[in-house]
Short mmCIF file of C-alpha atoms in Angstrom, two decimals:
data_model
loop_
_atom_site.label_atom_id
_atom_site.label_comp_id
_atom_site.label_asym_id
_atom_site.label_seq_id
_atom_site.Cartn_x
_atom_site.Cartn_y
_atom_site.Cartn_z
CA UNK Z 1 0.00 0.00 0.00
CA UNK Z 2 1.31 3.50 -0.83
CA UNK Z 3 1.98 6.17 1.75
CA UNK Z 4 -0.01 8.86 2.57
CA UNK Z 5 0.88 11.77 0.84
CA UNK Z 6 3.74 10.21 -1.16
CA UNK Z 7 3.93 10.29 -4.57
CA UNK Z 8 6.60 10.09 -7.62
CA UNK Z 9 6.42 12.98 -8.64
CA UNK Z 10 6.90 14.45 -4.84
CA UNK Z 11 9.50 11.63 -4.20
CA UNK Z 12 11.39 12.83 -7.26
CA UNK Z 13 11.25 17.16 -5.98
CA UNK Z 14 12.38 15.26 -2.81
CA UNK Z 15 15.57 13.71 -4.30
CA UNK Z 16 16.50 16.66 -6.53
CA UNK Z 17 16.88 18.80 -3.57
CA UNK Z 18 18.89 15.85 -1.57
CA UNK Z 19 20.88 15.83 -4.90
CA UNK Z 20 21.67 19.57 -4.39
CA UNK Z 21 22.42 19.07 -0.84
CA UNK Z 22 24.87 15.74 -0.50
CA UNK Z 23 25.55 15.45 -3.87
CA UNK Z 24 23.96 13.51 -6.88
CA UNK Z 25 25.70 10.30 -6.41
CA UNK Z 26 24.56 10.12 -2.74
CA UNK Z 27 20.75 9.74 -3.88
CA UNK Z 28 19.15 6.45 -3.34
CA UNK Z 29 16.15 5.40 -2.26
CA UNK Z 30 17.32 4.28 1.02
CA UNK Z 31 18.33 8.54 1.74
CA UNK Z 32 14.98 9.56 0.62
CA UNK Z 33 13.05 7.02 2.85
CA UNK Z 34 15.45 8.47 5.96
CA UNK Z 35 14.43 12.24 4.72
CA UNK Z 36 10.72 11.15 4.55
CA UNK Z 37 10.54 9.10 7.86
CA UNK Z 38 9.46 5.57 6.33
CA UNK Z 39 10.71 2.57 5.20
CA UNK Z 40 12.12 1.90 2.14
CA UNK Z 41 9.62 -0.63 1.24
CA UNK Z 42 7.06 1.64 0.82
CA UNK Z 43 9.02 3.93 -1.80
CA UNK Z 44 8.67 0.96 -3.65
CA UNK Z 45 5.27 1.52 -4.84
CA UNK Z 46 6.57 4.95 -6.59
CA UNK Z 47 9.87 4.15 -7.19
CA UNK Z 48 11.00 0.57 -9.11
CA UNK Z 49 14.58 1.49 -7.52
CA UNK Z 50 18.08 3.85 -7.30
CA UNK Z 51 18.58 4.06 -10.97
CA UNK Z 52 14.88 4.81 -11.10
CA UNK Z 53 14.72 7.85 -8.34
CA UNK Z 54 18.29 8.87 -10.26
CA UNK Z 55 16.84 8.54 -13.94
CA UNK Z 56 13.41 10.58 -13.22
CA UNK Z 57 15.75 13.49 -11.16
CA UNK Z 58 17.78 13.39 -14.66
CA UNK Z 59 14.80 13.92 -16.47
CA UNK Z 60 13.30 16.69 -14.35
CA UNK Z 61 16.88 18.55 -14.02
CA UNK Z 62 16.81 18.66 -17.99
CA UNK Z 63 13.47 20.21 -18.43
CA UNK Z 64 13.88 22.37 -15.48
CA UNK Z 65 16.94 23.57 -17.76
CA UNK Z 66 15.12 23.94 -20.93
CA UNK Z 67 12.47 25.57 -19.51
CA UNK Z 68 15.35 28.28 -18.52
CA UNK Z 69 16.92 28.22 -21.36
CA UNK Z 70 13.59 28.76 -23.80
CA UNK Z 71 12.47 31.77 -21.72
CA UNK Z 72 16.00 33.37 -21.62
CA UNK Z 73 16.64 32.70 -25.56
CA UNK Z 74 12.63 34.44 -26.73
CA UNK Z 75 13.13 37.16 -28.36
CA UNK Z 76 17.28 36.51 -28.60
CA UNK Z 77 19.44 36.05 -31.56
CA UNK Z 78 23.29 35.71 -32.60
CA UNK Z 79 25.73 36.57 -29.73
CA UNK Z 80 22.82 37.85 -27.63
CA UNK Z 81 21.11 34.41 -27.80
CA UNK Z 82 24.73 32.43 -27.19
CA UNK Z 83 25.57 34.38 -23.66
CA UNK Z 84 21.70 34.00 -22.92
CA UNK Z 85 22.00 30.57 -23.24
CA UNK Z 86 25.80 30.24 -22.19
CA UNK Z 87 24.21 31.63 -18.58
CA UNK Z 88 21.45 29.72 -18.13
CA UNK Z 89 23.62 26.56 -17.99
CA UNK Z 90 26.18 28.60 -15.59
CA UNK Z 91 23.82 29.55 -13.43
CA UNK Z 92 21.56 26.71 -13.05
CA UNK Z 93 24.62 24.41 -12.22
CA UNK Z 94 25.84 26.95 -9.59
CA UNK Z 95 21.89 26.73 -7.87
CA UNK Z 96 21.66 23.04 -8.27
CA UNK Z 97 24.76 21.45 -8.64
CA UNK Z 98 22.98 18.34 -7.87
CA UNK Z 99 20.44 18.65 -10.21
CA UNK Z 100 22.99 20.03 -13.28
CA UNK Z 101 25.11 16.36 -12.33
CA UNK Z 102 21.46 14.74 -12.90
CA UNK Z 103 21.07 16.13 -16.12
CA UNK Z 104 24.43 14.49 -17.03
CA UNK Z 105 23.26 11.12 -15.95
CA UNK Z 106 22.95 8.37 -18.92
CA UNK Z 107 19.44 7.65 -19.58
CA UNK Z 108 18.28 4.64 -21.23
CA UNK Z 109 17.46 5.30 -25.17
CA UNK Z 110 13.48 5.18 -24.17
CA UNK Z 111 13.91 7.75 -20.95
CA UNK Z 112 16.42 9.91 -23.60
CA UNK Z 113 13.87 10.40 -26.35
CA UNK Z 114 11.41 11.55 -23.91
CA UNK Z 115 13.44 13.86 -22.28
CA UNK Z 116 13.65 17.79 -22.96
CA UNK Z 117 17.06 17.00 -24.09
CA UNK Z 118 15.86 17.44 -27.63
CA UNK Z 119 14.92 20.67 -26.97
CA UNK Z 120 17.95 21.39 -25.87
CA UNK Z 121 19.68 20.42 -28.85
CA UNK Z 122 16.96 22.25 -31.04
CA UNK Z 123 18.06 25.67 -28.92
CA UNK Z 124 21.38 25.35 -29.56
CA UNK Z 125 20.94 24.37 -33.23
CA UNK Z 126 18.76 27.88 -33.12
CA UNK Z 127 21.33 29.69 -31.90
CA UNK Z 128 23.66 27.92 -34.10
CA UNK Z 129 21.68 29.30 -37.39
CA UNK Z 130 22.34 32.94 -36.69
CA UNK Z 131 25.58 32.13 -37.19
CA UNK Z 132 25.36 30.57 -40.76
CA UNK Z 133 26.74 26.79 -39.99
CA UNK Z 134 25.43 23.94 -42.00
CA UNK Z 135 25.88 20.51 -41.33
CA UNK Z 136 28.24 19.14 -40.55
CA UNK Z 137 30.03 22.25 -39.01
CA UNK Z 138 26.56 22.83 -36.59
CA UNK Z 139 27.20 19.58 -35.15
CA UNK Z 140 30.58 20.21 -34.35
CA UNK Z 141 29.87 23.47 -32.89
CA UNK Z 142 26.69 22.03 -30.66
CA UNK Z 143 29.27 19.87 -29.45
CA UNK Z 144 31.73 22.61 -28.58
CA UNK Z 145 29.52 24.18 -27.18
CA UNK Z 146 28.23 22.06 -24.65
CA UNK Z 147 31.68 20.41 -24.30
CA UNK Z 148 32.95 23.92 -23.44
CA UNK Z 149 29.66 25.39 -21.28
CA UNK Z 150 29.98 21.92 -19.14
CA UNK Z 151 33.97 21.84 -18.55
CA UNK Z 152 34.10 25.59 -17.43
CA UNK Z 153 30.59 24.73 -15.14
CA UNK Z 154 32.21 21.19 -13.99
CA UNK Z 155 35.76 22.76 -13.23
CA UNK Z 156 34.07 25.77 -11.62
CA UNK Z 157 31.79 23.79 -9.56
CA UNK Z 158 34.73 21.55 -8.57
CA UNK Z 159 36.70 25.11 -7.44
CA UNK Z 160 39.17 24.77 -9.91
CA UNK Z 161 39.41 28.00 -10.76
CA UNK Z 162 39.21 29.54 -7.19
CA UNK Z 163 43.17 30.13 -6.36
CA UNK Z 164 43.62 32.64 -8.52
CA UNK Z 165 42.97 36.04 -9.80
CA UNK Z 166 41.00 37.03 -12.03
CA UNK Z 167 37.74 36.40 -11.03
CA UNK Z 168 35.66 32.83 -13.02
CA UNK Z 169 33.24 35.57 -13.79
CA UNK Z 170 35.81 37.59 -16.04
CA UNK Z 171 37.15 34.50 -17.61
CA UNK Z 172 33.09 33.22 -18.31
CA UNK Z 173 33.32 36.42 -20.13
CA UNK Z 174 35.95 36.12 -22.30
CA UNK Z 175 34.98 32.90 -23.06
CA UNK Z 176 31.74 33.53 -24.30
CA UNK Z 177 33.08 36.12 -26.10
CA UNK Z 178 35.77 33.97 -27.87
CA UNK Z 179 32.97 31.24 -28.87
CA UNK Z 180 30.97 34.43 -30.67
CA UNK Z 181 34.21 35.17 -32.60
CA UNK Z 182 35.01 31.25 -33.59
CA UNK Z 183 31.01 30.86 -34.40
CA UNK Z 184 31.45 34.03 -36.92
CA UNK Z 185 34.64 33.14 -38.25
CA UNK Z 186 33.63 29.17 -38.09
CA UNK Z 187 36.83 27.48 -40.28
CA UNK Z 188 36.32 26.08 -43.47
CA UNK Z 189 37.02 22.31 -43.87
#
């Protein structure tokens, strides 16, 4: 029988925020039945297991992101639209640093294909147009760019840039201006 006010949906708000607190590969079901007060059994009528809890926190992280990342891009084009979207990623792994490790989870090729992680790639292939690219130079840059907006969060996060002057910020800067100026001048093959 289910618990009382327990649901998967809840269960999964629940574990994104333990994510954020101890750290996505802390959550299990086990931590969520301490946080909630009940035994682990009865998760199991929500929950099928870890991988489960983990997989529906990846999915939520990612349209938590998109979400973000559609309202900051309306309206946005070209170099506007790249530091729009360049700082929704930033910031959103800086609030939820559990939740931006969730959205780098591997899902399953079912859970993937349902997940805003298309959008995602449509926003960046948006952005991507303003700056003339056809294939297969967009997919290259998509790549960069999420290969360079997750190192800088990931080494950030990890305070790898925190013994020295200048600030992250002012570097965040310079980088999103450099990946305007590649974009513009993209290389021919």
């Amino acid at each position: 029988m289910a618990y009382a006010g327990l649901t998967a949906e809840r269960l999964t708000r629940a574990g994104a925020e333990l994510a954020d607190e101890v750290g996505f590969e802390q959550v299990t079901v086990s931590e969520l039945a301490r946080r909630f007060d009940v035994k682990v059994a009865s998760l199991y009528s929500h929950l099928k297991n870890s991988r489960d809890l983990k997989t529906r926190i990846a999915l939520l992280a990612l349209e938590e992101l998109a979400d973000r990342a559609a309202d900051a891009l309306a309206g946005r084009a070209g170099k506007d639209a790249l530091i729009a979207f360049g700082h929704v990623y930033r910031d959103y792994a800086r609030e939820h640093p559990g939740r931006y490790a969730a959205a780098q989870f591997r899902l399953d090729p079912e859970a993937a294909a349902a997940s805003a992680g298309g959008r995602h790639s449509q926003m960046t292939r948006a952005i991507l147009r303003g700056y003339d690219l056809t294939e297969p130079d967009q997919t290259h840059a998509v790549r960069l760019l999420g290969s360079v907006f997750h190192g800088f969060v990931s080494l950030e996060l990890a305070g790898g840039f925190s013994h020295s002057a200048p600030d992250s910020a002012e570097s965040w800067t310079r980088v999103l201006d450099s990946l305007d100026a590649l974009l513009r001048n993209w290389p021919a093959p």
